[in-house]
Short mmCIF file of C-alpha atoms and ligand atoms in Angstrom, two decimals:
data_model
loop_
_atom_site.label_atom_id
_atom_site.label_comp_id
_atom_site.label_asym_id
_atom_site.label_seq_id
_atom_site.Cartn_x
_atom_site.Cartn_y
_atom_site.Cartn_z
CA UNK A 53 166.64 87.43 -166.87
CA UNK A 54 170.32 86.35 -165.38
CA UNK A 55 170.72 86.79 -161.83
CA UNK A 56 173.57 89.06 -160.92
CA UNK A 57 176.36 88.49 -158.12
CA UNK A 58 176.83 90.73 -155.29
CA UNK A 59 180.25 90.18 -153.78
CA UNK A 60 180.86 91.76 -150.32
CA UNK A 61 184.64 92.48 -150.04
CA UNK A 62 186.67 93.11 -147.01
CA UNK A 63 189.28 96.01 -148.24
CA UNK A 64 191.54 95.75 -145.07
CA UNK A 65 192.92 98.48 -143.04
CA UNK A 66 194.30 100.69 -145.81
CA UNK A 67 197.83 99.56 -146.93
CA UNK A 68 196.66 97.95 -150.39
CA UNK A 69 199.57 95.10 -149.61
CA UNK A 70 196.92 93.97 -147.06
CA UNK A 71 194.22 93.39 -149.29
CA UNK A 72 193.54 89.52 -149.84
CA UNK A 73 194.40 88.06 -153.37
CA UNK A 74 191.00 87.10 -153.30
CA UNK A 75 189.69 90.44 -152.87
CA UNK A 76 192.00 91.73 -155.65
CA UNK A 77 190.85 89.44 -158.30
CA UNK A 78 187.27 90.19 -157.42
CA UNK A 79 187.89 93.96 -157.96
CA UNK A 80 189.45 93.23 -161.23
CA UNK A 81 186.63 91.25 -162.50
CA UNK A 82 183.45 93.47 -161.15
CA UNK A 83 181.61 96.05 -163.36
CA UNK A 84 180.91 98.26 -160.74
CA UNK A 85 182.36 98.83 -157.23
CA UNK A 86 180.41 100.47 -154.53
CA UNK A 87 182.89 101.75 -151.78
CA UNK A 88 182.78 103.11 -148.24
CA UNK A 89 184.82 106.10 -146.52
CA UNK A 90 187.20 103.59 -144.82
CA UNK A 91 188.50 102.35 -147.98
CA UNK A 92 191.86 103.99 -148.95
CA UNK A 93 192.73 105.55 -152.20
CA UNK A 94 195.49 103.36 -152.36
CA UNK A 95 193.27 100.41 -152.68
CA UNK A 96 190.73 102.35 -154.82
CA UNK A 97 193.76 102.79 -157.28
CA UNK A 98 193.72 98.92 -157.71
CA UNK A 99 190.51 98.73 -159.46
CA UNK A 100 190.77 99.21 -163.30
CA UNK A 101 189.97 102.51 -164.83
CA UNK A 102 187.18 101.20 -166.82
CA UNK A 103 185.37 100.08 -163.65
CA UNK A 104 182.46 102.25 -162.38
CA UNK A 105 183.15 103.41 -158.77
CA UNK A 106 180.54 104.66 -156.65
CA UNK A 107 181.11 106.36 -153.44
CA UNK A 108 178.42 105.55 -150.67
CA UNK A 109 180.38 106.16 -147.45
CA UNK A 110 179.86 108.23 -144.47
CA UNK A 111 182.38 110.00 -142.12
CA UNK A 112 181.69 111.55 -138.67
CA UNK A 113 178.31 113.13 -139.48
CA UNK A 114 179.23 114.34 -142.85
CA UNK A 115 176.28 113.77 -145.46
CA UNK A 116 175.94 110.35 -146.34
CA UNK A 117 173.78 107.59 -147.58
CA UNK A 118 171.79 105.64 -144.90
CA UNK A 119 171.80 101.92 -145.07
CA UNK A 120 168.37 101.54 -146.62
CA UNK A 121 169.54 103.54 -149.46
CA UNK A 122 172.80 101.52 -149.79
CA UNK A 123 170.86 98.37 -150.03
CA UNK A 124 168.56 100.00 -152.72
CA UNK A 125 171.57 101.00 -154.61
CA UNK A 126 172.75 97.69 -154.75
CA UNK A 127 169.98 96.18 -156.21
CA UNK A 128 169.48 98.87 -158.79
CA UNK A 129 173.05 98.41 -159.98
CA UNK A 130 172.58 94.63 -160.07
CA UNK A 131 169.74 95.27 -162.63
CA UNK A 132 172.26 97.15 -164.81
CA UNK A 133 175.45 94.98 -164.35
CA UNK A 134 176.15 91.30 -163.83
CA UNK A 135 178.77 91.79 -161.15
CA UNK A 136 178.62 94.24 -158.28
CA UNK A 137 181.31 94.28 -155.68
CA UNK A 138 180.61 96.10 -152.28
CA UNK A 139 183.84 97.04 -150.76
CA UNK A 140 184.01 97.87 -146.93
CA UNK A 141 187.04 98.75 -144.67
CA UNK A 142 188.88 96.17 -142.74
CA UNK A 143 186.27 92.92 -142.78
CA UNK A 144 182.95 93.17 -143.79
CA UNK A 145 181.49 91.52 -140.78
CA UNK A 146 183.29 93.37 -138.09
CA UNK A 147 181.26 96.24 -137.13
CA UNK A 148 180.54 96.58 -140.98
CA UNK A 149 176.58 95.86 -141.34
CA UNK A 150 177.78 93.59 -144.07
CA UNK A 151 175.24 90.92 -143.23
CA UNK A 152 172.53 93.10 -143.72
CA UNK A 153 173.47 93.95 -147.46
CA UNK A 154 173.99 90.31 -147.98
CA UNK A 155 170.54 89.52 -146.65
CA UNK A 156 168.68 92.14 -148.71
CA UNK A 157 170.58 90.95 -151.76
CA UNK A 158 169.46 87.29 -151.25
CA UNK A 159 165.99 88.67 -150.53
CA UNK A 160 166.02 90.29 -154.09
CA UNK A 161 167.40 87.17 -155.96
CA UNK A 162 171.00 88.05 -156.21
CA UNK A 163 173.87 85.36 -156.11
CA UNK A 164 176.10 86.78 -153.15
CA UNK A 165 179.65 85.92 -151.72
CA UNK A 166 181.70 87.32 -149.01
CA UNK A 167 185.39 87.89 -149.21
CA UNK A 168 186.99 88.13 -145.67
CA UNK A 169 189.30 91.26 -145.46
CA UNK A 170 192.04 91.84 -142.50
CA UNK A 171 190.10 93.56 -139.85
CA UNK A 172 191.67 96.87 -138.18
CA UNK A 173 191.17 95.10 -134.99
CA UNK A 174 193.35 92.20 -135.49
CA UNK A 175 195.54 93.25 -138.27
CA UNK A 176 196.71 96.73 -136.85
CA UNK A 177 197.81 95.50 -133.84
CA UNK A 178 200.12 93.11 -135.64
CA UNK A 179 201.08 95.46 -138.01
CA UNK A 180 202.66 97.26 -135.27
CA UNK A 181 204.23 94.38 -133.32
CA UNK A 182 201.54 94.52 -130.78
CA UNK A 183 200.74 90.82 -129.58
CA UNK A 184 197.03 90.61 -128.44
CA UNK A 185 197.78 87.31 -126.71
CA UNK A 186 200.42 86.87 -124.37
CA UNK A 187 201.48 83.46 -122.69
CA UNK A 188 200.60 83.53 -118.96
CA UNK A 189 199.38 87.19 -119.16
CA UNK A 190 196.43 87.69 -121.93
CA UNK A 191 194.88 84.53 -122.62
CA UNK A 192 192.05 86.20 -124.92
CA UNK A 193 191.38 89.39 -126.50
CA UNK A 194 188.21 91.36 -126.65
CA UNK A 195 187.20 93.59 -129.83
CA UNK A 196 184.32 96.09 -129.09
CA UNK A 197 182.91 99.37 -129.98
CA UNK A 198 182.77 101.80 -127.02
CA UNK A 199 179.45 102.68 -127.43
CA UNK A 200 175.98 101.16 -128.16
CA UNK A 201 173.25 102.14 -130.79
CA UNK A 202 172.21 105.25 -128.71
CA UNK A 203 175.81 106.36 -128.54
CA UNK A 204 176.11 105.52 -124.64
CA UNK A 205 179.07 103.56 -123.18
CA UNK A 206 178.07 100.07 -123.54
CA UNK A 207 177.89 97.48 -120.73
CA UNK A 208 180.60 95.22 -122.58
CA UNK A 209 183.12 97.81 -121.80
CA UNK A 210 182.69 97.43 -118.27
CA UNK A 211 182.69 93.79 -118.32
CA UNK A 212 185.82 93.70 -120.54
CA UNK A 213 187.46 96.16 -118.24
CA UNK A 214 187.27 93.45 -115.54
CA UNK A 215 188.84 90.76 -117.45
CA UNK A 216 192.46 89.95 -118.19
CA UNK A 217 191.96 90.32 -121.89
CA UNK A 218 193.66 92.53 -123.91
CA UNK A 219 191.04 94.95 -125.34
CA UNK A 220 190.65 96.47 -128.96
CA UNK A 221 188.20 99.39 -129.15
CA UNK A 222 186.90 100.55 -132.33
CA UNK A 223 184.80 103.57 -133.00
CA UNK A 224 186.19 105.10 -129.57
CA UNK A 225 188.13 107.93 -130.62
CA UNK A 226 185.79 110.62 -129.33
CA UNK A 227 184.73 108.70 -126.35
CA UNK A 228 188.42 108.23 -125.11
CA UNK A 229 188.10 110.34 -121.70
CA UNK A 230 185.12 108.03 -120.95
CA UNK A 231 186.77 104.90 -121.90
CA UNK A 232 190.13 105.62 -119.81
CA UNK A 233 187.82 106.65 -116.84
CA UNK A 234 186.08 103.49 -116.98
CA UNK A 235 189.01 101.30 -117.51
CA UNK A 236 190.88 103.30 -114.52
CA UNK A 237 188.12 102.07 -112.16
CA UNK A 238 189.36 98.27 -112.92
CA UNK A 239 192.97 98.41 -114.22
CA UNK A 240 196.18 99.88 -113.09
CA UNK A 241 197.06 103.26 -114.05
CA UNK A 242 200.39 101.92 -115.54
CA UNK A 243 198.77 99.80 -117.88
CA UNK A 244 200.05 100.21 -121.27
CA UNK A 245 197.80 101.61 -124.03
CA UNK A 246 198.29 102.33 -127.74
CA UNK A 247 196.09 104.56 -129.90
CA UNK A 248 196.31 104.10 -133.70
CA UNK A 249 194.99 106.40 -136.24
CA UNK A 250 195.07 106.06 -139.95
CA UNK A 251 196.82 102.57 -139.35
CA UNK A 252 199.04 101.01 -142.23
CA UNK A 253 198.71 104.17 -144.07
CA UNK A 254 201.22 107.03 -145.06
CA UNK A 255 199.24 109.48 -142.65
CA UNK A 256 199.74 106.95 -139.77
CA UNK A 257 200.20 108.07 -136.28
CA UNK A 258 200.50 105.61 -133.25
CA UNK A 259 200.54 106.96 -129.67
CA UNK A 260 201.90 104.81 -126.92
CA UNK A 261 201.22 105.62 -123.07
CA UNK A 262 199.80 104.43 -119.77
CA UNK A 263 196.11 104.85 -118.55
CA UNK A 264 197.32 107.62 -116.44
CA UNK A 265 198.74 109.81 -119.10
CA UNK A 266 197.17 108.83 -122.45
CA UNK A 267 194.72 111.51 -122.40
CA UNK A 268 197.37 114.16 -122.11
CA UNK A 269 199.03 112.34 -125.17
CA UNK A 270 195.96 112.24 -127.14
CA UNK A 271 195.40 115.89 -126.97
CA UNK A 272 198.89 116.85 -127.26
CA UNK A 273 199.29 114.73 -130.57
CA UNK A 274 195.61 115.42 -131.79
CA UNK A 275 194.59 111.76 -131.95
CA UNK A 276 191.40 111.65 -134.11
CA UNK A 277 189.39 109.21 -136.42
CA UNK A 278 189.62 106.61 -137.72
CA UNK A 279 191.38 105.04 -134.61
CA UNK A 280 191.43 102.00 -132.57
CA UNK A 281 192.58 101.87 -128.77
CA UNK A 282 194.57 98.83 -127.77
CA UNK A 283 194.89 98.17 -123.93
CA UNK A 284 197.32 95.28 -122.65
CA UNK A 285 200.91 94.07 -121.92
CA UNK A 286 201.29 93.55 -125.82
CA UNK A 287 201.55 97.43 -126.12
CA UNK A 288 204.95 97.35 -124.45
CA UNK A 289 206.37 94.77 -127.36
CA UNK A 290 205.25 97.68 -129.96
CA UNK A 291 208.09 97.46 -132.68
CA UNK A 292 209.44 101.01 -133.40
CA UNK A 293 211.46 99.91 -136.23
CA UNK A 294 212.56 102.05 -138.96
CA UNK A 295 210.31 104.92 -137.70
CA UNK A 296 211.13 108.16 -136.13
CA UNK A 297 210.02 107.81 -132.56
CA UNK A 298 209.58 111.01 -130.31
CA UNK A 299 209.66 110.25 -126.75
CA UNK A 300 207.80 112.66 -124.80
CA UNK A 301 209.75 114.97 -122.11
CA UNK A 302 207.55 113.91 -119.34
CA UNK A 303 209.07 111.92 -116.48
CA UNK A 304 207.17 108.64 -116.05
CA UNK A 305 207.69 105.32 -114.22
CA UNK A 306 208.38 103.54 -117.40
CA UNK A 307 209.85 104.98 -120.72
CA UNK A 308 206.73 103.79 -122.43
CA UNK A 309 205.17 107.15 -123.68
CA UNK A 310 205.93 107.73 -127.27
CA UNK A 311 204.51 108.67 -130.46
CA UNK A 312 205.43 107.48 -133.88
CA UNK A 313 204.61 109.26 -137.32
CA UNK A 314 205.83 108.54 -140.59
CA UNK A 315 209.61 109.65 -141.25
CA UNK A 316 209.72 113.04 -143.09
CA UNK A 317 210.93 111.98 -146.72
C1 SAM B 620 182.69 100.89 -138.71
S1 SAM B 620 184.16 100.23 -138.01
C2 SAM B 620 184.56 99.34 -139.51
C3 SAM B 620 185.43 98.38 -139.05
C4 SAM B 620 185.90 97.40 -140.16
N1 SAM B 620 185.13 96.58 -140.61
C5 SAM B 620 187.28 96.40 -139.74
O1 SAM B 620 187.11 95.30 -139.79
O2 SAM B 620 188.18 97.21 -139.51
C6 SAM B 620 185.17 101.79 -138.35
C7 SAM B 620 186.25 101.73 -137.15
O3 SAM B 620 187.10 100.96 -137.74
C8 SAM B 620 188.63 101.32 -137.23
N2 SAM B 620 189.52 101.52 -138.24
C9 SAM B 620 189.21 100.96 -139.63
N3 SAM B 620 190.39 101.05 -140.21
C10 SAM B 620 191.27 101.83 -139.26
C11 SAM B 620 192.63 102.23 -139.71
N4 SAM B 620 193.20 102.11 -140.97
N5 SAM B 620 193.15 102.81 -138.85
C12 SAM B 620 192.66 102.98 -137.50
N6 SAM B 620 191.35 102.61 -137.24
C13 SAM B 620 190.59 102.22 -138.16
C14 SAM B 620 188.48 102.74 -136.48
O4 SAM B 620 188.11 102.40 -135.17
C15 SAM B 620 186.96 103.05 -137.07
O5 SAM B 620 185.99 104.08 -136.52
#
């Protein structure tokens, strides 16, 4: 029997224009596409109508397939189709468990390839004009998840908070109060912080503040998943170009706090 191909494909953060050409070509060729919850409708719309699309995603506790079931599904589709694409949000190897799927497929004799995607961790800060490195200030950046496998605040957050790096935290929306508390034990209360929800999508929301007031702003503007948290001087370069910017009324030491939402059409 001819071996099938599994393509593990990064879908980028949501805006279809942030998909790579290689990913697009693969999605046009594949026989079946198994996709996650983070893959946007606008990216899915680029897949030919004749291609079988199978949702295998999970979002915040909703009914979902576990990883083992997804692995099995890949194998079962590969027995029916020569080319299976597995489409995951952002980059498949950044908090994506992509390598587990590749390893499982290899073990079952499939050809495999990995097509990188623009990760939300790096693509979204740049998309909003927030540099992650700054000459003389931030010589590195850390991309981390707020919690470990037991949903506890991980040690890395503590180490990262003590560094001079820009921090980009994924999957931290619900842990924001704990994250801010941890950061305040090592960083200045006026430290700039950005919350990005649904980045690069029409439903995007960007909340800019300081460690001292971000919890209030997050509550006021209902910050929720999926979101990333960016902490560092680069946040002050945030490019609020061609968008409506609502400054908060509260007096602050710097005029930094603002929220950006798409303009009403
Ligand atoms: C399981 S991780 C997957 C990350 C993905 N592989 C990547 O490289 O972007 C899911 C987290 O990615 C972040 N995320 C992905 N896309 C996002 C978007 N468009 N806006 C905000 N956060 C996003 C959120 O922190 C979300 O909780």
